[in-house]
Coordinates of C-alpha atoms and ligand atoms in Angstrom, one line a residue:
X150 CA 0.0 0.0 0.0
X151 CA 0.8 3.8 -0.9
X152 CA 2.2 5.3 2.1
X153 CA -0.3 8.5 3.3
X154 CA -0.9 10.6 6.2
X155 CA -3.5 10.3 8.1
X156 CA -5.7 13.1 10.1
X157 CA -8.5 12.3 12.4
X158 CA -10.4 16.1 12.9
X159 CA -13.2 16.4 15.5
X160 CA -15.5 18.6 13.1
X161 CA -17.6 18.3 9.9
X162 CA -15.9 21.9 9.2
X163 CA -11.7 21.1 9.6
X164 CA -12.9 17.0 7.8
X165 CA -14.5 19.6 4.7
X166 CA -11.8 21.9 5.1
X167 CA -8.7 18.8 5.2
X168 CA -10.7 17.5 1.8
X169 CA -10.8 21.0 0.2
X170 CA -6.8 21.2 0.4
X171 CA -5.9 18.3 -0.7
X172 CA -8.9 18.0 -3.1
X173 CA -8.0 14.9 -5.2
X174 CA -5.6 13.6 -3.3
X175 CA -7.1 12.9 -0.2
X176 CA -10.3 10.0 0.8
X177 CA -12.5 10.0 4.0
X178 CA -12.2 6.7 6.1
X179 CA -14.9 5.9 8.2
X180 CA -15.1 1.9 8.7
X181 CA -12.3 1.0 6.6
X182 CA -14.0 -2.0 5.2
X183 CA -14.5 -0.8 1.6
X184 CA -12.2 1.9 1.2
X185 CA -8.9 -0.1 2.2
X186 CA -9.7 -3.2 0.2
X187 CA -9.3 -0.7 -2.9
X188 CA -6.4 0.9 -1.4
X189 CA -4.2 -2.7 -0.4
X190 CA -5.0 -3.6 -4.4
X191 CA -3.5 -0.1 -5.1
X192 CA -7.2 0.3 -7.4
X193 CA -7.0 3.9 -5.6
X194 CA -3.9 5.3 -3.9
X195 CA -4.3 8.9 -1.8
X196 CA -1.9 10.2 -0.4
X197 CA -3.8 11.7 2.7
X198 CA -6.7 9.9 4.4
X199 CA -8.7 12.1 6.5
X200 CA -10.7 9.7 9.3
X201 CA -14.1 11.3 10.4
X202 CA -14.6 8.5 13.3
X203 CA -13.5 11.6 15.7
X204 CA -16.7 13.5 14.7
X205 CA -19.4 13.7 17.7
X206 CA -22.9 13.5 17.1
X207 CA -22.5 11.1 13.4
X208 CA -23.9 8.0 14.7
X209 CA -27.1 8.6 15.4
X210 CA -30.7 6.9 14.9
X211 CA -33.9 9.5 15.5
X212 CA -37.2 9.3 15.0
X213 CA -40.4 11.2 15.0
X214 CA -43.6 11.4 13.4
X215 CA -43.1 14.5 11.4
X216 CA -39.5 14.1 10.2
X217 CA -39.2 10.6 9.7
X218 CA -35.7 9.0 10.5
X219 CA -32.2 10.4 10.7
X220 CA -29.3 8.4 10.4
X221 CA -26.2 9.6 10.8
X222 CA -23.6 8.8 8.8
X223 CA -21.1 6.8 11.1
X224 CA -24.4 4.9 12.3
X225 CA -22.8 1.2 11.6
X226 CA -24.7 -1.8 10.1
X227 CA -24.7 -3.5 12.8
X228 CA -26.6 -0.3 14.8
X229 CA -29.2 -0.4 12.4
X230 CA -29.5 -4.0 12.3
X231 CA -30.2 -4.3 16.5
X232 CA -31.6 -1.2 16.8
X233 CA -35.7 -1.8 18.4
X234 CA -36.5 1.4 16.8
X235 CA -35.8 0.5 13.1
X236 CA -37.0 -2.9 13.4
X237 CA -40.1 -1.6 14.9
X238 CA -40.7 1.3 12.2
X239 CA -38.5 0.3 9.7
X240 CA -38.9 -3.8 9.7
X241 CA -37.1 -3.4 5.7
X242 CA -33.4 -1.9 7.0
X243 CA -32.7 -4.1 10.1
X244 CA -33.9 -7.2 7.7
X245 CA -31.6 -6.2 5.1
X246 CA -28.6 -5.9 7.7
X247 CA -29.1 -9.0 8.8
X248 CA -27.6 -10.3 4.8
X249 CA -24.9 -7.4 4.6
X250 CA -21.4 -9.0 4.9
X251 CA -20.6 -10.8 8.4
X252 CA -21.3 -9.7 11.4
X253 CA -17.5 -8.2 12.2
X254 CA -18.1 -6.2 9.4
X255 CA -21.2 -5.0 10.4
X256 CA -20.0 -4.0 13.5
X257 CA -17.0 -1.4 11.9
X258 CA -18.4 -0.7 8.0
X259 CA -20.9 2.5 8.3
X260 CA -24.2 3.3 6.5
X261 CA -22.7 6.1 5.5
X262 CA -19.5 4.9 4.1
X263 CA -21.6 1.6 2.1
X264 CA -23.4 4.6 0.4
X265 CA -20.5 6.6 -0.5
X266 CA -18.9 3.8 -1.8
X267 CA -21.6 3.6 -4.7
X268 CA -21.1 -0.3 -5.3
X269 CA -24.2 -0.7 -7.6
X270 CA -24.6 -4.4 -6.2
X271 CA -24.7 -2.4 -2.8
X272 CA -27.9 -4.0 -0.6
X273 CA -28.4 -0.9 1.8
X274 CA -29.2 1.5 -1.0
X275 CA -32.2 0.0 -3.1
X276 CA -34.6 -0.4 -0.2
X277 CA -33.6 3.1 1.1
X278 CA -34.7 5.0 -2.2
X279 CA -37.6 2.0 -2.5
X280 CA -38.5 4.8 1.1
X281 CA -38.0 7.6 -0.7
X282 CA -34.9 8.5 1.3
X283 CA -32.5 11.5 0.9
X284 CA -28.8 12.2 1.9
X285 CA -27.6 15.4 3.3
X286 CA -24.4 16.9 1.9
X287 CA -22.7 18.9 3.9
X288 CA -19.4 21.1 2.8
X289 CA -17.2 24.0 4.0
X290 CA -20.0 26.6 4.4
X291 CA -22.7 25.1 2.6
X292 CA -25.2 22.0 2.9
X293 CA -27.5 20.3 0.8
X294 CA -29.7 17.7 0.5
X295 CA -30.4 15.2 -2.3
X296 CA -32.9 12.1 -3.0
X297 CA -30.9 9.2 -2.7
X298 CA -31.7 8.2 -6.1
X299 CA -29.6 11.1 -7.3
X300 CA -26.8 10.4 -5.9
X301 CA -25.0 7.3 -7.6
X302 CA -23.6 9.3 -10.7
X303 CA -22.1 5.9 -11.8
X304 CA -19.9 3.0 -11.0
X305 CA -18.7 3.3 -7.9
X306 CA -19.3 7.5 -8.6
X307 CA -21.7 9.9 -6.1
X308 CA -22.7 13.2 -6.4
X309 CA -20.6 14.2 -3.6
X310 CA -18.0 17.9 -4.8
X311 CA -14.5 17.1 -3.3
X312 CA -14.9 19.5 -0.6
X313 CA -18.4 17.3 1.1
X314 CA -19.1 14.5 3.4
X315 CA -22.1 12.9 4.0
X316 CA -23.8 13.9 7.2
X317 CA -26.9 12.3 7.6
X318 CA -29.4 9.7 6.1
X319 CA -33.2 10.9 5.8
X320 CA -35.8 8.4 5.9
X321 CA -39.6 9.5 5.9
X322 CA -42.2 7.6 8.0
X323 CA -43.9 5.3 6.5
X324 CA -47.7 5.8 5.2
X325 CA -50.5 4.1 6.3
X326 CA -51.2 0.7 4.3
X327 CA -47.7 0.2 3.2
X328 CA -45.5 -2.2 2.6
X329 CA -41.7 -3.0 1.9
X330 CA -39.7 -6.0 0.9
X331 CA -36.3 -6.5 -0.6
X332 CA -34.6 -10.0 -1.6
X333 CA -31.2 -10.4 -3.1
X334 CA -29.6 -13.1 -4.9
X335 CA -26.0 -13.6 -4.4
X336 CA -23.5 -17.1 -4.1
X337 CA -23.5 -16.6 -0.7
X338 CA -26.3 -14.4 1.9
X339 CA -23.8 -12.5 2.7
X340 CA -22.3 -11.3 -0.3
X341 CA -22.9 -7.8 -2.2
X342 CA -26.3 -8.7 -4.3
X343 CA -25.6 -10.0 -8.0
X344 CA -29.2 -9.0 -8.4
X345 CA -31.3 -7.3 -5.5
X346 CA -34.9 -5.9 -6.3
X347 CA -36.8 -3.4 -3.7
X348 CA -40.3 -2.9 -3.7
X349 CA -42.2 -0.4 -2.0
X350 CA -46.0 0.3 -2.2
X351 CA -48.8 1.9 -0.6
X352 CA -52.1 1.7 -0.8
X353 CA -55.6 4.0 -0.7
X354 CA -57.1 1.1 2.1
X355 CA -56.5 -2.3 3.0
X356 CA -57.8 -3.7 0.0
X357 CA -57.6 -0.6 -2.3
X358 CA -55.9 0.4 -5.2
X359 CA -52.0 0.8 -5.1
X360 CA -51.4 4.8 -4.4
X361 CA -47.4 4.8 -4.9
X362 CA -45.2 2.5 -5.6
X363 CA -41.1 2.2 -6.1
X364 CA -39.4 -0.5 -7.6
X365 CA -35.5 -0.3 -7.1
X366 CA -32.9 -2.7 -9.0
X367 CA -29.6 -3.4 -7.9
X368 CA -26.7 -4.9 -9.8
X369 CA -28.2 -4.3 -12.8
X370 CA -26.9 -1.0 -14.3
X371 CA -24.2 1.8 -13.6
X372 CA -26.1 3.0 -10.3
X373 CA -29.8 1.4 -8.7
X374 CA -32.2 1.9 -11.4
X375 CA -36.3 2.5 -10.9
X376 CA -38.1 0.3 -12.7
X377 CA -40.3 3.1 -13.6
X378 CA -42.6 1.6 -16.2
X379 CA -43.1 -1.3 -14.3
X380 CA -44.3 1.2 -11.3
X381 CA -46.7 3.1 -14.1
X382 CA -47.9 -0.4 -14.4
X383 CA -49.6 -0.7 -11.3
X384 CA -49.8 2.7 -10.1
X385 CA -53.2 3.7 -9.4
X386 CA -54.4 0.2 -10.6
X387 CA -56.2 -2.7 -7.7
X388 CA -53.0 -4.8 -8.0
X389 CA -53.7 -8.1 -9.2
X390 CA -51.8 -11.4 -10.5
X391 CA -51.9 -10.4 -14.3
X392 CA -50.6 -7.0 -13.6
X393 CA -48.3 -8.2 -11.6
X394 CA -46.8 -10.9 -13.9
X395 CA -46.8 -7.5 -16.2
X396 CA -44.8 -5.6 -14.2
X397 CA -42.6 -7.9 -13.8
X398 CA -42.0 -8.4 -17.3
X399 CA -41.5 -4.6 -17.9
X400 CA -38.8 -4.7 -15.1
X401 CA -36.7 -7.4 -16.7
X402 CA -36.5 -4.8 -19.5
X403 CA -35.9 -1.8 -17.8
X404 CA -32.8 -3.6 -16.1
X405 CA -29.5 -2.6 -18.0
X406 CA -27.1 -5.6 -16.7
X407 CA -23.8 -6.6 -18.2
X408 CA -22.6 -10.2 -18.6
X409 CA -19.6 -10.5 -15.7
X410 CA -18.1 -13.1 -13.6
X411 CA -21.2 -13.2 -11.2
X412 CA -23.7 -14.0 -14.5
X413 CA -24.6 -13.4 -17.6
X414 CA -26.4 -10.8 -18.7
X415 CA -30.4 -13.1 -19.4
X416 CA -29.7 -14.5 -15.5
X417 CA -29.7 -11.4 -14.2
X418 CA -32.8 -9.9 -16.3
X419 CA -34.4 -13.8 -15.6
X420 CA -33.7 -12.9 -11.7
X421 CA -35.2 -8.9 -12.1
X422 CA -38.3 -10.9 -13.1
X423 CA -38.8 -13.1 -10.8
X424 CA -37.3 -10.9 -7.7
X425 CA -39.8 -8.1 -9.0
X426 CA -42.7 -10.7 -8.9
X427 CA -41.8 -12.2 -5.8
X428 CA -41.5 -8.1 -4.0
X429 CA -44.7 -7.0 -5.2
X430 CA -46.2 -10.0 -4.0
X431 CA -44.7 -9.8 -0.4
X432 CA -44.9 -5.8 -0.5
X433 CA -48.4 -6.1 -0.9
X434 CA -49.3 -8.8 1.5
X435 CA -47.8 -6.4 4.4
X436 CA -49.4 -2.9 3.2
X437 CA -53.0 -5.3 3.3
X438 CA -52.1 -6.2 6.9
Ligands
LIG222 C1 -16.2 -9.2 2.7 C2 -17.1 -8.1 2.5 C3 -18.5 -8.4 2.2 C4 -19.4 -7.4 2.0 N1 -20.7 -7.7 1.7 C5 -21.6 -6.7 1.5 C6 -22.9 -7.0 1.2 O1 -23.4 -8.2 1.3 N2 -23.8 -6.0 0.9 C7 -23.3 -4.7 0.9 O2 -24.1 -3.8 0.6 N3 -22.1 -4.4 1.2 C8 -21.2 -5.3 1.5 N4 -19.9 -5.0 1.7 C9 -19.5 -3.6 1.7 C10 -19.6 -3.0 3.1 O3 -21.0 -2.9 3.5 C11 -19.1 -1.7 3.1 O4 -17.7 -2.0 2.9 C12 -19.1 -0.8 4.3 O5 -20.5 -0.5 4.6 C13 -18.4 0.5 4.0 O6 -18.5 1.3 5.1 P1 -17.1 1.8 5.8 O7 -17.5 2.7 6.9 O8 -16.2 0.7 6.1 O9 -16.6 2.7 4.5 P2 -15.1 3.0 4.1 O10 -14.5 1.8 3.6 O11 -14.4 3.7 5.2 O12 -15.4 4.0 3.0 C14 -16.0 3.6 1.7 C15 -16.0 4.8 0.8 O13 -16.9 5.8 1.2 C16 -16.2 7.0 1.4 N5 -16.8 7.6 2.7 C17 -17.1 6.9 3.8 N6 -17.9 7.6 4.6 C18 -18.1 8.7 4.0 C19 -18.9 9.9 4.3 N7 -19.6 10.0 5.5 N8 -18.9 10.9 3.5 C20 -18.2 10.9 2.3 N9 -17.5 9.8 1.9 C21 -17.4 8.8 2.8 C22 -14.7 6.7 1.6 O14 -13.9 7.7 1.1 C23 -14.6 5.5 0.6 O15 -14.5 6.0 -0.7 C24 -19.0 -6.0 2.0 C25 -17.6 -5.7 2.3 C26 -16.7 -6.7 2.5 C27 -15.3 -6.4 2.8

């Protein structure tokens, strides 16, 4: 490995500032788990690393009725997997933890940190969009915040400027007569999802017609892609078993896989199909319950 120094500021401000002097040759570490596998295979190779573990008040999980949930950045996987306030609110994020990596990982890698990371085959990330989540952005002087689903630029690229660090993780409550599912298939249950689908869905009454729903694919394009036809599909419509065999069908075309190492390019659009079918059906068993 490249030899770097390293810094380990107690604020947001000197982390931005440290990142806006060295911009481009300087990486945030938060967990490590990611960022120094890239670094040991000399992928990537900065020369400063600037560790944000020092900053107070990052690793956080809040709730209320009005604002939904906050995560902070530094929040680990394994804090969101244990935490009785997500699983009670938020049953989708603690169940997805549960299939992220092993459990030592858990404990050090950081929500913040799988995000920024931008692995398209990334688990945490499809169901959080799937809740309409958004990322705050904060820089030197200025802050921002951004739908999650505009934040993966591309491969392994965010919408982060050199000079910004992600704070904080918004989740909104969830509506009445919702539901949430995601499923990923991968060699092992703990390994990054070849193919991971998200549904999300609400509806106008137990039995109603389906209000809103989001479809998120994972490790089938450059970033996680909405299946947005498929959702047009069944928005608005009482979901049924034709339109969900429709849907499903749409999704497989939406997706934009590549062949690779992990599967060919008609097993991954054979799993959007039947991952999509599978989510709706869960997602809408729960919002009827
Ligand atoms: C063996 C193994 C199995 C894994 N399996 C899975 C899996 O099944 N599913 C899955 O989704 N992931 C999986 N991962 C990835 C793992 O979840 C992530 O590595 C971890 O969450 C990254 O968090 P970290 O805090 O360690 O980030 P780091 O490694 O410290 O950082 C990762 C990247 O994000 C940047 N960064 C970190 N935090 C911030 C921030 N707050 N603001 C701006 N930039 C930041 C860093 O500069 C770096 O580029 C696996 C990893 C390993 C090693």
């Amino acid at each position: 490995m490249k030899n770097f120094d390293y810094f380990k500021p107690d604020t947001i401000k000197d982390a931005c500032s440290l990142l806006s002097e060295y911009q481009g040759e300087a990486k945030i570490i938060a967990g490590g788990q990611s960022l120094l596998i890239l670094m040991k295979e000399r992928i990537i190779r900065p020369s400063y690393l600037i560790d944000i573990t020092g900053i107070p008040k990052l690793d956080h999980a809040q709730y209320d009725d009005k604002e939904g949930l906050r995560i902070g950045a530094l929040t680990t996987h394994r804090e969101i997997e244990t935490s009785s306030l997500i699983k009670q609110r938020y049953t989708l994020l603690s169940e997805v933890e549960i299939d992220i990596a092993s459990v030592q990982i858990r404990n050090v890698g950081t929500v913040g940190g799988n995000l920024c990371h931008a692995d398209p085959c990334g688990d945490f990330a499809p169901p959080l969009i799937g809740l309409e989540s958004k990322v705050r952005l904060t820089g030197m002087e200025s802050e921002r915040i951004l739908p999650l689903e505009d934040f993966f630029t591309d491969y392994f690229e965010t919408a982060l400027q050199e000079h910004e660090i992600l704070t904080e993780i918004l989740v909104p409550s969830p509506l009445p007569y919702s539901g949430a599912w995601y499923h990923k298939c991968s060699p092992r249950e703990t390994d990054p999802a070849v193919v991971g689908v998200a549904v999300v869905l609400c509806l106008d009454s137990p039995n109603g017609e389906c209000q809103t729903i989001r479809i998120v694919l994972g490790g089938v394009g450059q970033v996680p892609l909405r299946a947005k036809k498929a959702e047009a599909r069944l928005q608005g419509n009482t979901i049924n078993e034709k339109l969900i065999n429709e849907a499903a069908k749409i999704a497989k075309e939406e997706a934009n896989p590549i062949s690779d190492l992990r599967g060919t390019e008609e097993y991954k659009r054979a799993m959007v199909e039947l991952l999509t079918k599978e989510g709706i059906e869960k997602a809408l068993e729960k919002a009827k319950k």
